[in-house]
Amino acid sequence: GAGVSQSPSNKVTEKGKDVELRCDPISGHTALYWYRQSLGQGLEFLIYFQGNSAPDKSGLPSDRFSAERTGGSVSTLTIQRTQQEDSAVYLCASSLRGQLTQPQHFGDGTRLSIL
Amino acid sequence: SQKIEQNSEALNIQEGKTATLTCNYTNYSPAYLQWYRQDPGRGPVFLLLIRENEKEKRKERLKVTFDTTLKQSLFHITASQPADSATYLCAPSTGKLIFGQGTTLQVKP
């Protein structure tokens, strides 16, 4: 079946521009996560959506970062006024429910490069 | 603060040998620990989950141990193959998954 889909796979933009990254989770998965992975680093948690509950935004690094999840399915991560330090791979994952015993299914990420 | 340590140096082993990867954590007590595999340019793929009351978990050639006293998990791949070459991430969890930076395994034919 279809896995987690992310688009675009690569994005190059100039410093100061806004970018939108999209995640299409596995159908029926109620939990959705965004992570950031810098070169040679682990996954840094950004934000977590679970059903209709208020999202856990505790990992967002600044107010330039925001995310929404419409209709409990597709999610968009927006970075405003991009900076060079925002360059990284942004990974999205979904799980059947938001329980820690559930495996997370990851997309292949969006590689973001800020010039 | 919560901290996870995985060996940042790549592990190089010969095909057929057992690979052992280490995951140490400090300043928290996770109830579960997950292991993932990540290939270059791809997202992580779930391998195994072990609970705090389980000492060991096996799946085919994979074995994971969880020692809550030592605050350590070991991940073993027996009869390793070149196709096992990848980066392996551990993720001890309490409240949310926290990922280590991963250890890269290179299995040479």
PDB file of C-alpha atoms in Angstrom:
ATOM      1  CA  GLY A   1       0.000   0.000   0.000  1.00  0.00           C
ATOM      2  CA  ALA A   2       0.954   3.647  -0.224  1.00  0.00           C
ATOM      3  CA  GLY A   3       3.406   4.917   2.332  1.00  0.00           C
ATOM      4  CA  VAL A   4       3.981   8.423   3.644  1.00  0.00           C
ATOM      5  CA  SER A   5       4.469  10.829   0.779  1.00  0.00           C
ATOM      6  CA  GLN A   6       6.394  14.094   1.034  1.00  0.00           C
ATOM      7  CA  SER A   7       6.774  16.871  -1.498  1.00  0.00           C
ATOM      8  CA  PRO A   8       8.835  18.363  -2.866  1.00  0.00           C
ATOM      9  CA  SER A   9      11.706  15.907  -2.495  1.00  0.00           C
ATOM     10  CA  ASN A  10      14.178  18.756  -2.919  1.00  0.00           C
ATOM     11  CA  LYS A  11      13.784  22.498  -2.457  1.00  0.00           C
ATOM     12  CA  VAL A  12      16.378  25.173  -3.048  1.00  0.00           C
ATOM     13  CA  THR A  13      15.468  28.723  -2.129  1.00  0.00           C
ATOM     14  CA  GLU A  14      17.036  32.017  -1.262  1.00  0.00           C
ATOM     15  CA  LYS A  15      17.498  33.266   2.248  1.00  0.00           C
ATOM     16  CA  GLY A  16      14.493  35.261   3.397  1.00  0.00           C
ATOM     17  CA  LYS A  17      11.931  33.428   1.268  1.00  0.00           C
ATOM     18  CA  ASP A  18       9.036  31.413   2.708  1.00  0.00           C
ATOM     19  CA  VAL A  19       8.746  27.675   2.001  1.00  0.00           C
ATOM     20  CA  GLU A  20       5.955  25.143   2.363  1.00  0.00           C
ATOM     21  CA  LEU A  21       6.621  21.447   2.781  1.00  0.00           C
ATOM     22  CA  ARG A  22       3.848  18.909   2.351  1.00  0.00           C
ATOM     23  CA  CYS A  23       3.208  15.550   3.989  1.00  0.00           C
ATOM     24  CA  ASP A  24       0.561  13.029   2.976  1.00  0.00           C
ATOM     25  CA  PRO A  25       0.342  10.375   5.727  1.00  0.00           C
ATOM     26  CA  ILE A  26      -0.804   6.798   5.451  1.00  0.00           C
ATOM     27  CA  SER A  27      -4.567   6.648   5.197  1.00  0.00           C
ATOM     28  CA  GLY A  28      -6.191   5.993   8.568  1.00  0.00           C
ATOM     29  CA  HIS A  29      -3.190   7.076  10.620  1.00  0.00           C
ATOM     30  CA  THR A  30      -4.306   9.553  13.249  1.00  0.00           C
ATOM     31  CA  ALA A  31      -0.860  10.625  14.459  1.00  0.00           C
ATOM     32  CA  LEU A  32       1.507  12.742  12.361  1.00  0.00           C
ATOM     33  CA  TYR A  33       4.992  13.962  13.236  1.00  0.00           C
ATOM     34  CA  TRP A  34       7.500  16.370  11.727  1.00  0.00           C
ATOM     35  CA  TYR A  35      11.242  16.020  12.338  1.00  0.00           C
ATOM     36  CA  ARG A  36      14.327  17.804  11.118  1.00  0.00           C
ATOM     37  CA  GLN A  37      17.582  15.997  10.375  1.00  0.00           C
ATOM     38  CA  SER A  38      20.758  17.983   9.839  1.00  0.00           C
ATOM     39  CA  LEU A  39      23.819  16.400   8.254  1.00  0.00           C
ATOM     40  CA  GLY A  40      25.228  13.720  10.548  1.00  0.00           C
ATOM     41  CA  GLN A  41      22.700  14.479  13.263  1.00  0.00           C
ATOM     42  CA  GLY A  42      19.808  12.622  14.786  1.00  0.00           C
ATOM     43  CA  LEU A  43      16.189  13.427  14.228  1.00  0.00           C
ATOM     44  CA  GLU A  44      15.055  16.597  15.947  1.00  0.00           C
ATOM     45  CA  PHE A  45      11.367  16.559  16.898  1.00  0.00           C
ATOM     46  CA  LEU A  46       9.418  19.564  15.630  1.00  0.00           C
ATOM     47  CA  ILE A  47       5.664  19.037  16.018  1.00  0.00           C
ATOM     48  CA  TYR A  48       3.104  16.280  16.633  1.00  0.00           C
ATOM     49  CA  PHE A  49      -0.563  16.072  15.630  1.00  0.00           C
ATOM     50  CA  GLN A  50      -2.919  13.505  17.159  1.00  0.00           C
ATOM     51  CA  GLY A  51      -6.468  13.376  15.851  1.00  0.00           C
ATOM     52  CA  ASN A  52      -8.400  16.505  16.726  1.00  0.00           C
ATOM     53  CA  SER A  53      -6.273  17.369  19.760  1.00  0.00           C
ATOM     54  CA  ALA A  54      -4.205  20.526  19.961  1.00  0.00           C
ATOM     55  CA  PRO A  55      -0.796  19.839  18.386  1.00  0.00           C
ATOM     56  CA  ASP A  56       2.357  19.485  20.468  1.00  0.00           C
ATOM     57  CA  LYS A  57       4.472  22.338  19.128  1.00  0.00           C
ATOM     58  CA  SER A  58       7.190  22.056  21.754  1.00  0.00           C
ATOM     59  CA  GLY A  59       9.934  21.257  19.232  1.00  0.00           C
ATOM     60  CA  LEU A  60       9.455  24.181  16.870  1.00  0.00           C
ATOM     61  CA  PRO A  61      12.741  26.118  16.986  1.00  0.00           C
ATOM     62  CA  SER A  62      11.293  29.584  16.412  1.00  0.00           C
ATOM     63  CA  ASP A  63       8.108  31.426  15.550  1.00  0.00           C
ATOM     64  CA  ARG A  64       9.165  31.326  11.894  1.00  0.00           C
ATOM     65  CA  PHE A  65       8.090  27.689  11.890  1.00  0.00           C
ATOM     66  CA  SER A  66       4.436  26.651  11.813  1.00  0.00           C
ATOM     67  CA  ALA A  67       2.462  23.619  10.734  1.00  0.00           C
ATOM     68  CA  GLU A  68      -1.125  22.696  10.145  1.00  0.00           C
ATOM     69  CA  ARG A  69      -3.004  19.541   9.452  1.00  0.00           C
ATOM     70  CA  THR A  70      -6.212  19.894   7.507  1.00  0.00           C
ATOM     71  CA  GLY A  71      -9.055  17.402   7.818  1.00  0.00           C
ATOM     72  CA  GLY A  72      -6.906  15.103   9.921  1.00  0.00           C
ATOM     73  CA  SER A  73      -4.889  14.085   6.881  1.00  0.00           C
ATOM     74  CA  VAL A  74      -2.437  16.189   4.857  1.00  0.00           C
ATOM     75  CA  SER A  75      -0.029  18.400   6.775  1.00  0.00           C
ATOM     76  CA  THR A  76       1.962  21.440   5.706  1.00  0.00           C
ATOM     77  CA  LEU A  77       5.088  22.708   7.455  1.00  0.00           C
ATOM     78  CA  THR A  78       5.782  26.369   6.707  1.00  0.00           C
ATOM     79  CA  ILE A  79       9.063  28.148   7.315  1.00  0.00           C
ATOM     80  CA  GLN A  80       8.927  31.920   6.985  1.00  0.00           C
ATOM     81  CA  ARG A  81      11.906  34.169   6.235  1.00  0.00           C
ATOM     82  CA  THR A  82      14.222  31.205   5.801  1.00  0.00           C
ATOM     83  CA  GLN A  83      17.744  31.318   7.204  1.00  0.00           C
ATOM     84  CA  GLN A  84      20.764  29.293   6.155  1.00  0.00           C
ATOM     85  CA  GLU A  85      20.622  27.289   9.387  1.00  0.00           C
ATOM     86  CA  ASP A  86      17.221  25.991   8.276  1.00  0.00           C
ATOM     87  CA  SER A  87      18.988  23.874   5.647  1.00  0.00           C
ATOM     88  CA  ALA A  88      18.270  20.247   6.547  1.00  0.00           C
ATOM     89  CA  VAL A  89      16.139  17.260   5.625  1.00  0.00           C
ATOM     90  CA  TYR A  90      12.592  17.596   6.921  1.00  0.00           C
ATOM     91  CA  LEU A  91      10.991  14.240   7.622  1.00  0.00           C
ATOM     92  CA  CYS A  92       7.353  13.460   8.209  1.00  0.00           C
ATOM     93  CA  ALA A  93       6.061  10.305   9.908  1.00  0.00           C
ATOM     94  CA  SER A  94       2.659   8.899  10.716  1.00  0.00           C
ATOM     95  CA  SER A  95       1.448   6.178  13.040  1.00  0.00           C
ATOM     96  CA  LEU A  96      -1.849   4.399  13.485  1.00  0.00           C
ATOM     97  CA  ARG A  97      -2.352   6.034  16.844  1.00  0.00           C
ATOM     98  CA  GLY A  98      -0.116   8.302  18.857  1.00  0.00           C
ATOM     99  CA  GLN A  99       0.913   5.600  21.292  1.00  0.00           C
ATOM    100  CA  LEU A 100       4.600   4.979  21.892  1.00  0.00           C
ATOM    101  CA  THR A 101       4.153   1.284  21.136  1.00  0.00           C
ATOM    102  CA  GLN A 102       3.179   2.134  17.587  1.00  0.00           C
ATOM    103  CA  PRO A 103       5.930   2.226  14.967  1.00  0.00           C
ATOM    104  CA  GLN A 104       6.313   5.435  13.037  1.00  0.00           C
ATOM    105  CA  HIS A 105       6.240   5.244   9.243  1.00  0.00           C
ATOM    106  CA  PHE A 106       8.459   7.833   7.618  1.00  0.00           C
ATOM    107  CA  GLY A 107       8.460   9.516   4.266  1.00  0.00           C
ATOM    108  CA  ASP A 108      11.735  10.048   2.451  1.00  0.00           C
ATOM    109  CA  GLY A 109      11.854  13.693   3.427  1.00  0.00           C
ATOM    110  CA  THR A 110      12.279  17.063   1.795  1.00  0.00           C
ATOM    111  CA  ARG A 111      15.878  18.172   1.412  1.00  0.00           C
ATOM    112  CA  LEU A 112      15.824  21.941   1.956  1.00  0.00           C
ATOM    113  CA  SER A 113      18.772  24.074   0.905  1.00  0.00           C
ATOM    114  CA  ILE A 114      18.879  27.781   1.709  1.00  0.00           C
ATOM    115  CA  LEU A 115      21.275  29.796  -0.423  1.00  0.00           C
TER     116      LEU A 115
ATOM    117  CA  SER B   1      18.330  17.036  29.972  1.00  0.00           C
ATOM    118  CA  GLN B   2      17.556  13.752  28.251  1.00  0.00           C
ATOM    119  CA  LYS B   3      20.515  12.482  26.297  1.00  0.00           C
ATOM    120  CA  ILE B   4      21.060   9.547  23.952  1.00  0.00           C
ATOM    121  CA  GLU B   5      24.462   8.311  22.886  1.00  0.00           C
ATOM    122  CA  GLN B   6      25.174   6.060  19.948  1.00  0.00           C
ATOM    123  CA  ASN B   7      28.666   5.407  18.687  1.00  0.00           C
ATOM    124  CA  SER B   8      29.310   8.126  16.131  1.00  0.00           C
ATOM    125  CA  GLU B   9      32.139   6.146  14.567  1.00  0.00           C
ATOM    126  CA  ALA B  10      31.162   3.771  11.796  1.00  0.00           C
ATOM    127  CA  LEU B  11      31.241   0.073  12.583  1.00  0.00           C
ATOM    128  CA  ASN B  12      33.014  -2.000   9.943  1.00  0.00           C
ATOM    129  CA  ILE B  13      32.651  -5.773  10.053  1.00  0.00           C
ATOM    130  CA  GLN B  14      33.129  -8.743   7.800  1.00  0.00           C
ATOM    131  CA  GLU B  15      30.190 -10.518   6.211  1.00  0.00           C
ATOM    132  CA  GLY B  16      28.935 -13.398   8.343  1.00  0.00           C
ATOM    133  CA  LYS B  17      30.017 -11.854  11.643  1.00  0.00           C
ATOM    134  CA  THR B  18      27.703 -10.491  14.330  1.00  0.00           C
ATOM    135  CA  ALA B  19      27.330  -6.728  14.481  1.00  0.00           C
ATOM    136  CA  THR B  20      26.625  -5.175  17.884  1.00  0.00           C
ATOM    137  CA  LEU B  21      25.453  -1.575  18.169  1.00  0.00           C
ATOM    138  CA  THR B  22      25.114   0.296  21.461  1.00  0.00           C
ATOM    139  CA  CYS B  23      22.570   2.842  22.615  1.00  0.00           C
ATOM    140  CA  ASN B  24      23.062   4.571  25.981  1.00  0.00           C
ATOM    141  CA  TYR B  25      20.644   7.052  27.489  1.00  0.00           C
ATOM    142  CA  THR B  26      20.811   9.328  30.510  1.00  0.00           C
ATOM    143  CA  ASN B  27      18.536  11.475  32.645  1.00  0.00           C
ATOM    144  CA  TYR B  28      15.320   9.632  31.953  1.00  0.00           C
ATOM    145  CA  SER B  29      13.681   6.225  32.181  1.00  0.00           C
ATOM    146  CA  PRO B  30      12.023   5.241  28.911  1.00  0.00           C
ATOM    147  CA  ALA B  31       9.176   2.761  28.996  1.00  0.00           C
ATOM    148  CA  TYR B  32       9.867   1.653  25.419  1.00  0.00           C
ATOM    149  CA  LEU B  33      12.767   1.677  23.055  1.00  0.00           C
ATOM    150  CA  GLN B  34      12.517   1.437  19.284  1.00  0.00           C
ATOM    151  CA  TRP B  35      15.201   0.732  16.698  1.00  0.00           C
ATOM    152  CA  TYR B  36      15.093   2.030  13.136  1.00  0.00           C
ATOM    153  CA  ARG B  37      17.198   1.550  10.029  1.00  0.00           C
ATOM    154  CA  GLN B  38      17.964   4.454   7.714  1.00  0.00           C
ATOM    155  CA  ASP B  39      19.473   4.159   4.246  1.00  0.00           C
ATOM    156  CA  PRO B  40      21.083   7.184   2.528  1.00  0.00           C
ATOM    157  CA  GLY B  41      18.479   9.557   1.139  1.00  0.00           C
ATOM    158  CA  ARG B  42      15.597   7.634   2.700  1.00  0.00           C
ATOM    159  CA  GLY B  43      13.459   7.964   5.786  1.00  0.00           C
ATOM    160  CA  PRO B  44      13.977   5.664   8.788  1.00  0.00           C
ATOM    161  CA  VAL B  45      12.269   2.270   8.754  1.00  0.00           C
ATOM    162  CA  PHE B  46      10.991   0.672  11.957  1.00  0.00           C
ATOM    163  CA  LEU B  47      12.700  -2.580  12.987  1.00  0.00           C
ATOM    164  CA  LEU B  48      11.907  -3.544  16.562  1.00  0.00           C
ATOM    165  CA  LEU B  49      10.291  -2.290  19.753  1.00  0.00           C
ATOM    166  CA  ILE B  50      11.223  -3.510  23.215  1.00  0.00           C
ATOM    167  CA  ARG B  51       9.447  -2.652  26.461  1.00  0.00           C
ATOM    168  CA  GLU B  52      11.106  -1.882  29.797  1.00  0.00           C
ATOM    169  CA  ASN B  53       9.899  -5.168  31.283  1.00  0.00           C
ATOM    170  CA  GLU B  54      11.389  -7.181  28.423  1.00  0.00           C
ATOM    171  CA  LYS B  55      15.042  -8.088  28.600  1.00  0.00           C
ATOM    172  CA  GLU B  56      15.375  -9.296  25.046  1.00  0.00           C
ATOM    173  CA  LYS B  57      13.467  -9.277  21.752  1.00  0.00           C
ATOM    174  CA  ARG B  58      14.248 -11.186  18.569  1.00  0.00           C
ATOM    175  CA  LYS B  59      13.160 -10.901  14.959  1.00  0.00           C
ATOM    176  CA  GLU B  60      14.843 -13.131  12.408  1.00  0.00           C
ATOM    177  CA  ARG B  61      18.568 -12.216  12.521  1.00  0.00           C
ATOM    178  CA  LEU B  62      17.970  -9.242  14.806  1.00  0.00           C
ATOM    179  CA  LYS B  63      18.162  -9.214  18.595  1.00  0.00           C
ATOM    180  CA  VAL B  64      17.650  -6.282  20.927  1.00  0.00           C
ATOM    181  CA  THR B  65      18.340  -6.136  24.651  1.00  0.00           C
ATOM    182  CA  PHE B  66      17.161  -3.489  27.106  1.00  0.00           C
ATOM    183  CA  ASP B  67      18.998  -3.060  30.413  1.00  0.00           C
ATOM    184  CA  THR B  68      17.205  -0.440  32.509  1.00  0.00           C
ATOM    185  CA  THR B  69      19.867  -0.634  35.221  1.00  0.00           C
ATOM    186  CA  LEU B  70      22.720   0.152  32.850  1.00  0.00           C
ATOM    187  CA  LYS B  71      20.440   2.477  30.840  1.00  0.00           C
ATOM    188  CA  GLN B  72      21.548   0.733  27.708  1.00  0.00           C
ATOM    189  CA  SER B  73      20.189  -1.150  24.716  1.00  0.00           C
ATOM    190  CA  LEU B  74      22.234  -3.416  22.491  1.00  0.00           C
ATOM    191  CA  PHE B  75      21.235  -4.196  18.916  1.00  0.00           C
ATOM    192  CA  HIS B  76      22.685  -7.331  17.347  1.00  0.00           C
ATOM    193  CA  ILE B  77      22.624  -8.503  13.734  1.00  0.00           C
ATOM    194  CA  THR B  78      23.793 -12.085  13.368  1.00  0.00           C
ATOM    195  CA  ALA B  79      25.207 -13.548  10.142  1.00  0.00           C
ATOM    196  CA  SER B  80      25.537 -10.008   8.796  1.00  0.00           C
ATOM    197  CA  GLN B  81      25.262  -9.338   5.082  1.00  0.00           C
ATOM    198  CA  PRO B  82      26.388  -6.405   2.903  1.00  0.00           C
ATOM    199  CA  ALA B  83      22.684  -5.539   2.534  1.00  0.00           C
ATOM    200  CA  ASP B  84      22.616  -4.801   6.276  1.00  0.00           C
ATOM    201  CA  SER B  85      24.881  -1.793   5.669  1.00  0.00           C
ATOM    202  CA  ALA B  86      22.946   1.279   6.831  1.00  0.00           C
ATOM    203  CA  THR B  87      22.612   3.698   9.734  1.00  0.00           C
ATOM    204  CA  TYR B  88      20.768   2.356  12.757  1.00  0.00           C
ATOM    205  CA  LEU B  89      18.910   4.720  15.064  1.00  0.00           C
ATOM    206  CA  CYS B  90      17.707   3.997  18.565  1.00  0.00           C
ATOM    207  CA  ALA B  91      14.764   5.865  20.039  1.00  0.00           C
ATOM    208  CA  PRO B  92      14.101   5.458  23.765  1.00  0.00           C
ATOM    209  CA  SER B  93      10.689   6.923  24.481  1.00  0.00           C
ATOM    210  CA  THR B  94       8.757   8.349  27.345  1.00  0.00           C
ATOM    211  CA  GLY B  95       6.126  10.812  26.297  1.00  0.00           C
ATOM    212  CA  LYS B  96       7.615  11.050  22.826  1.00  0.00           C
ATOM    213  CA  LEU B  97      10.277   9.330  20.786  1.00  0.00           C
ATOM    214  CA  ILE B  98      13.733  10.843  21.123  1.00  0.00           C
ATOM    215  CA  PHE B  99      16.150   9.641  18.463  1.00  0.00           C
ATOM    216  CA  GLY B 100      19.860   9.090  18.770  1.00  0.00           C
ATOM    217  CA  GLN B 101      22.123  10.299  15.984  1.00  0.00           C
ATOM    218  CA  GLY B 102      22.658   6.752  14.761  1.00  0.00           C
ATOM    219  CA  THR B 103      25.559   4.422  14.104  1.00  0.00           C
ATOM    220  CA  THR B 104      26.578   3.574  10.563  1.00  0.00           C
ATOM    221  CA  LEU B 105      27.244  -0.104   9.928  1.00  0.00           C
ATOM    222  CA  GLN B 106      29.327  -1.213   6.959  1.00  0.00           C
ATOM    223  CA  VAL B 107      29.387  -4.943   6.231  1.00  0.00           C
ATOM    224  CA  LYS B 108      32.169  -5.931   3.872  1.00  0.00           C
ATOM    225  CA  PRO B 109      31.922  -9.024   1.614  1.00  0.00           C
TER     226      PRO B 109
END
